[in-house]
Amino acid sequence: MTVFTTVYLLSTYIIIPVLAPMFGRQKIQTTNNLKPATYMTVLLNRNYVKPQLNNVLQQISKNRQIRFLDANFPFINKFPLLPHLSHNDGNKIDLSFIYEKQNGEITDLTKSTSGYGVFESPRKSEFDQISECKKLGYFQYDYPKYLTFGKKNSELKFSETENKKLINEIVNNNLIDKVFIEPHLVKRLNLKNDKIRYHGCRAVRHDDHIHIQIKNN
Ligand SMILES: [Zn+2]
């Protein structure tokens, strides 16, 4: 084992789990229904959140499979990592969309290795916020397309029913402050709640995942 591997294993499995609670973070408690979409999240130690967010995740995964993406580095505030520079306080996490198979069966599979970068793009009849942002010069808006680390399961379909149910359950949770998804999806799913906000052109497009955050406490 190299020195690097030894330090890495020690810090990931021993030092960080022990120290994180001192900084108000805890490891996301995985269950049969709640798992990381990719083990990269765990390998990069991006699976630490505040206890309140851990509770929200337990609640929203009670009746369905939830695959989480990027959460937060354990205890260093202001530790930005793409794609979400704002994930630096333990209050925020990204969730995978829910997909269905050709026969309509709901699955927990995702459409890219990283969980990011495969978009549920605006239809011709829908408002295209992505083009608007790019027209304004925010070319980074589209950059998650470079972060798939490989596309897969292209036959899967975005489940309108299940994503709508999930987002409605999220916004109805008292601890939740904001949810970000792309405007055309808000409209397509007929979502109506003040907690669903537009993140702005300075961020990245949110039609490949759901961003949720709890109130700062
Ligand atoms: Zn996010």
CSV table of C-alpha atoms and ligand atoms in Angstrom, one decimal:
chain,number,residue,atom,x,y,z
A,1,MET,CA,0.0,0.0,0.0
A,2,THR,CA,1.4,3.4,-0.9
A,3,VAL,CA,1.6,6.2,1.7
A,4,PHE,CA,-1.2,8.0,-0.3
A,5,THR,CA,-3.5,5.0,-0.1
A,6,THR,CA,-2.8,4.6,3.6
A,7,VAL,CA,-3.5,8.3,4.4
A,8,TYR,CA,-6.6,8.2,2.1
A,9,LEU,CA,-8.1,5.1,3.8
A,10,LEU,CA,-7.3,6.4,7.3
A,11,SER,CA,-8.9,9.7,6.7
A,12,THR,CA,-12.0,8.4,4.8
A,13,TYR,CA,-12.9,5.6,7.2
A,14,ILE,CA,-11.5,6.7,10.5
A,15,ILE,CA,-10.5,10.4,10.9
A,16,ILE,CA,-13.3,12.1,9.0
A,17,PRO,CA,-16.3,10.1,10.4
A,18,VAL,CA,-14.9,10.8,13.9
A,19,LEU,CA,-14.2,14.5,13.4
A,20,ALA,CA,-17.3,15.4,11.3
A,21,PRO,CA,-19.8,15.5,14.2
A,22,MET,CA,-17.6,18.1,15.9
A,23,PHE,CA,-18.3,20.3,12.9
A,24,GLY,CA,-22.0,19.7,12.9
A,25,ARG,CA,-22.0,17.2,10.1
A,26,GLN,CA,-22.8,13.6,9.8
A,27,LYS,CA,-22.5,11.0,7.2
A,28,ILE,CA,-25.7,10.4,5.3
A,29,GLN,CA,-27.4,7.4,6.8
A,30,THR,CA,-27.9,5.0,3.9
A,31,THR,CA,-30.8,2.6,3.9
A,32,ASN,CA,-32.3,0.2,1.3
A,33,ASN,CA,-34.2,3.2,-0.1
A,34,LEU,CA,-31.5,5.8,0.3
A,35,LYS,CA,-28.1,5.3,-1.5
A,36,PRO,CA,-25.5,7.3,-3.4
A,37,ALA,CA,-26.1,7.2,-7.1
A,38,THR,CA,-22.3,6.7,-7.5
A,39,TYR,CA,-19.7,5.6,-5.0
A,40,MET,CA,-17.6,8.5,-6.1
A,41,THR,CA,-19.7,10.6,-3.7
A,42,VAL,CA,-18.5,8.4,-0.9
A,43,LEU,CA,-14.9,8.1,-2.1
A,44,LEU,CA,-14.7,11.9,-2.3
A,45,ASN,CA,-16.2,12.3,1.1
A,46,ARG,CA,-19.1,14.3,-0.4
A,47,ASN,CA,-21.7,12.5,1.7
A,48,TYR,CA,-21.8,14.6,4.8
A,49,VAL,CA,-24.7,16.8,5.8
A,50,LYS,CA,-26.2,18.5,8.8
A,51,PRO,CA,-28.4,16.2,11.0
A,52,GLN,CA,-31.6,18.1,9.9
A,53,LEU,CA,-30.9,17.3,6.2
A,54,ASN,CA,-30.2,13.7,7.1
A,55,ASN,CA,-33.7,13.6,8.7
A,56,VAL,CA,-35.3,15.1,5.6
A,57,LEU,CA,-33.5,12.5,3.4
A,58,GLN,CA,-34.9,9.7,5.7
A,59,GLN,CA,-38.4,11.1,5.5
A,60,ILE,CA,-38.5,11.5,1.7
A,61,SER,CA,-37.1,8.1,1.1
A,62,LYS,CA,-39.5,6.3,3.3
A,63,ASN,CA,-41.8,5.3,0.4
A,64,ARG,CA,-39.5,5.4,-2.5
A,65,GLN,CA,-35.9,4.8,-3.7
A,66,ILE,CA,-33.8,8.0,-3.6
A,67,ARG,CA,-30.4,8.2,-5.1
A,68,PHE,CA,-28.3,11.2,-3.8
A,69,LEU,CA,-25.5,12.9,-5.7
A,70,ASP,CA,-23.3,15.6,-4.4
A,71,ALA,CA,-23.8,16.7,-0.8
A,72,ASN,CA,-20.9,18.3,1.1
A,73,PHE,CA,-17.4,17.8,2.1
A,74,PRO,CA,-17.4,16.9,5.7
A,75,PHE,CA,-16.3,19.9,7.7
A,76,ILE,CA,-14.4,22.5,5.8
A,77,ASN,CA,-16.8,25.3,5.1
A,78,LYS,CA,-16.2,27.0,1.7
A,79,PHE,CA,-14.8,23.9,0.1
A,80,PRO,CA,-16.2,24.2,-3.4
A,81,LEU,CA,-16.3,21.3,-5.8
A,82,LEU,CA,-17.9,21.3,-9.2
A,83,PRO,CA,-20.7,21.2,-10.2
A,84,HIS,CA,-22.1,22.9,-7.3
A,85,LEU,CA,-19.9,25.6,-5.8
A,86,SER,CA,-22.6,26.4,-3.2
A,87,HIS,CA,-22.5,23.0,-1.5
A,88,ASN,CA,-20.3,24.2,1.3
A,89,ASP,CA,-22.4,24.3,4.4
A,90,GLY,CA,-24.0,20.9,4.9
A,91,ASN,CA,-27.5,22.4,4.1
A,92,LYS,CA,-27.6,21.3,0.5
A,93,ILE,CA,-27.7,18.1,-1.5
A,94,ASP,CA,-28.5,17.1,-5.1
A,95,LEU,CA,-30.8,14.2,-5.8
A,96,SER,CA,-31.1,12.1,-9.0
A,97,PHE,CA,-34.3,12.3,-11.0
A,98,ILE,CA,-36.5,9.3,-10.9
A,99,TYR,CA,-36.7,7.3,-14.1
A,100,GLU,CA,-38.9,4.6,-15.5
A,101,LYS,CA,-38.2,1.7,-17.8
A,102,GLN,CA,-39.9,1.3,-21.2
A,103,ASN,CA,-42.6,-0.7,-19.6
A,104,GLY,CA,-43.3,2.0,-17.1
A,105,GLU,CA,-41.7,0.3,-14.1
A,106,ILE,CA,-40.0,2.8,-11.8
A,107,THR,CA,-36.2,2.2,-11.4
A,108,ASP,CA,-33.4,3.6,-9.3
A,109,LEU,CA,-31.0,3.5,-12.2
A,110,THR,CA,-29.4,6.8,-13.4
A,111,LYS,CA,-28.5,7.9,-16.9
A,112,SER,CA,-24.9,8.9,-16.3
A,113,THR,CA,-22.0,7.6,-14.2
A,114,SER,CA,-21.7,10.7,-12.2
A,115,GLY,CA,-25.4,11.3,-12.0
A,116,TYR,CA,-25.0,14.7,-13.7
A,117,GLY,CA,-25.0,15.9,-17.3
A,118,VAL,CA,-27.9,14.0,-19.0
A,119,PHE,CA,-30.5,16.6,-19.4
A,120,GLU,CA,-34.3,16.5,-19.6
A,121,SER,CA,-34.1,19.4,-22.1
A,122,PRO,CA,-36.9,21.8,-22.9
A,123,ARG,CA,-39.3,20.6,-25.6
A,124,LYS,CA,-39.9,22.8,-28.6
A,125,SER,CA,-43.0,24.2,-27.0
A,126,GLU,CA,-41.4,24.9,-23.7
A,127,PHE,CA,-39.5,28.0,-22.5
A,128,ASP,CA,-35.8,27.4,-23.0
A,129,GLN,CA,-33.9,29.0,-20.1
A,130,ILE,CA,-30.7,27.3,-21.1
A,131,SER,CA,-30.5,29.1,-24.5
A,132,GLU,CA,-31.4,32.4,-22.7
A,133,CYS,CA,-28.4,32.0,-20.3
A,134,LYS,CA,-26.0,31.1,-23.1
A,135,LYS,CA,-27.2,34.0,-25.1
A,136,LEU,CA,-26.3,36.2,-22.1
A,137,GLY,CA,-22.8,34.8,-22.2
A,138,TYR,CA,-23.1,32.3,-19.3
A,139,PHE,CA,-21.5,29.4,-21.1
A,140,GLN,CA,-20.8,27.5,-17.9
A,141,TYR,CA,-24.5,27.0,-17.6
A,142,ASP,CA,-24.3,24.0,-19.8
A,143,TYR,CA,-21.0,22.6,-18.5
A,144,PRO,CA,-22.4,19.7,-16.6
A,145,LYS,CA,-22.6,18.0,-20.0
A,146,TYR,CA,-18.8,17.4,-19.5
A,147,LEU,CA,-19.3,15.8,-16.2
A,148,THR,CA,-21.2,12.6,-17.0
A,149,PHE,CA,-18.1,10.4,-16.8
A,150,GLY,CA,-20.1,8.3,-19.3
A,151,LYS,CA,-23.7,8.1,-20.3
A,152,LYS,CA,-25.7,4.9,-19.7
A,153,ASN,CA,-29.3,3.5,-19.6
A,154,SER,CA,-30.4,5.7,-22.4
A,155,GLU,CA,-33.7,3.8,-22.7
A,156,LEU,CA,-34.9,5.2,-19.4
A,157,LYS,CA,-37.5,7.9,-19.3
A,158,PHE,CA,-37.9,10.8,-16.9
A,159,SER,CA,-40.9,9.9,-14.8
A,160,GLU,CA,-43.2,12.8,-14.6
A,161,THR,CA,-45.5,11.3,-12.0
A,162,GLU,CA,-42.7,10.1,-9.6
A,163,ASN,CA,-40.6,13.3,-9.9
A,164,LYS,CA,-43.7,15.4,-9.3
A,165,LYS,CA,-44.6,13.4,-6.2
A,166,LEU,CA,-41.1,13.5,-4.9
A,167,ILE,CA,-40.7,17.3,-5.4
A,168,ASN,CA,-44.1,18.0,-3.8
A,169,GLU,CA,-43.1,15.9,-0.8
A,170,ILE,CA,-39.8,17.8,-0.5
A,171,VAL,CA,-41.4,21.2,-0.6
A,172,ASN,CA,-44.0,20.2,2.0
A,173,ASN,CA,-41.3,19.3,4.4
A,174,ASN,CA,-41.0,22.1,7.0
A,175,LEU,CA,-37.2,21.9,7.2
A,176,ILE,CA,-36.8,22.6,3.5
A,177,ASP,CA,-36.0,26.1,2.4
A,178,LYS,CA,-35.4,25.9,-1.4
A,179,VAL,CA,-35.5,23.6,-4.3
A,180,PHE,CA,-33.9,24.3,-7.7
A,181,ILE,CA,-35.0,22.7,-10.9
A,182,GLU,CA,-35.1,24.2,-14.4
A,183,PRO,CA,-38.1,26.4,-15.2
A,184,HIS,CA,-39.4,24.3,-18.0
A,185,LEU,CA,-39.7,21.3,-15.7
A,186,VAL,CA,-41.5,23.3,-13.0
A,187,LYS,CA,-44.0,24.1,-15.7
A,188,ARG,CA,-44.1,20.6,-17.2
A,189,LEU,CA,-44.8,19.0,-13.8
A,190,ASN,CA,-47.2,21.8,-12.9
A,191,LEU,CA,-45.4,22.5,-9.6
A,192,LYS,CA,-46.6,25.3,-7.6
A,193,ASN,CA,-44.7,26.2,-4.4
A,194,ASP,CA,-42.8,29.3,-3.4
A,195,LYS,CA,-39.9,27.1,-2.2
A,196,ILE,CA,-39.2,26.2,-5.9
A,197,ARG,CA,-36.9,29.0,-7.1
A,198,TYR,CA,-34.8,29.8,-10.1
A,199,HIS,CA,-31.1,29.5,-9.4
A,200,GLY,CA,-30.0,32.1,-12.0
A,201,CYS,CA,-27.7,31.9,-15.0
A,202,ARG,CA,-24.6,32.1,-12.9
A,203,ALA,CA,-25.2,28.6,-11.7
A,204,VAL,CA,-25.5,25.5,-13.9
A,205,ARG,CA,-28.6,24.1,-15.5
A,206,HIS,CA,-30.8,22.0,-13.3
A,207,ASP,CA,-32.6,19.7,-15.7
A,208,ASP,CA,-30.4,16.7,-14.9
A,209,HIS,CA,-31.0,16.6,-11.1
A,210,ILE,CA,-32.9,18.2,-8.2
A,211,HIS,CA,-31.1,20.5,-5.8
A,212,ILE,CA,-32.6,20.8,-2.3
A,213,GLN,CA,-31.5,22.8,0.7
A,214,ILE,CA,-32.7,23.2,4.3
A,215,LYS,CA,-33.1,26.4,6.3
A,216,ASN,CA,-29.8,27.7,7.7
A,217,ASN,CA,-29.8,26.7,11.4
B,1,ZN,ZN,-27.0,21.4,-5.8
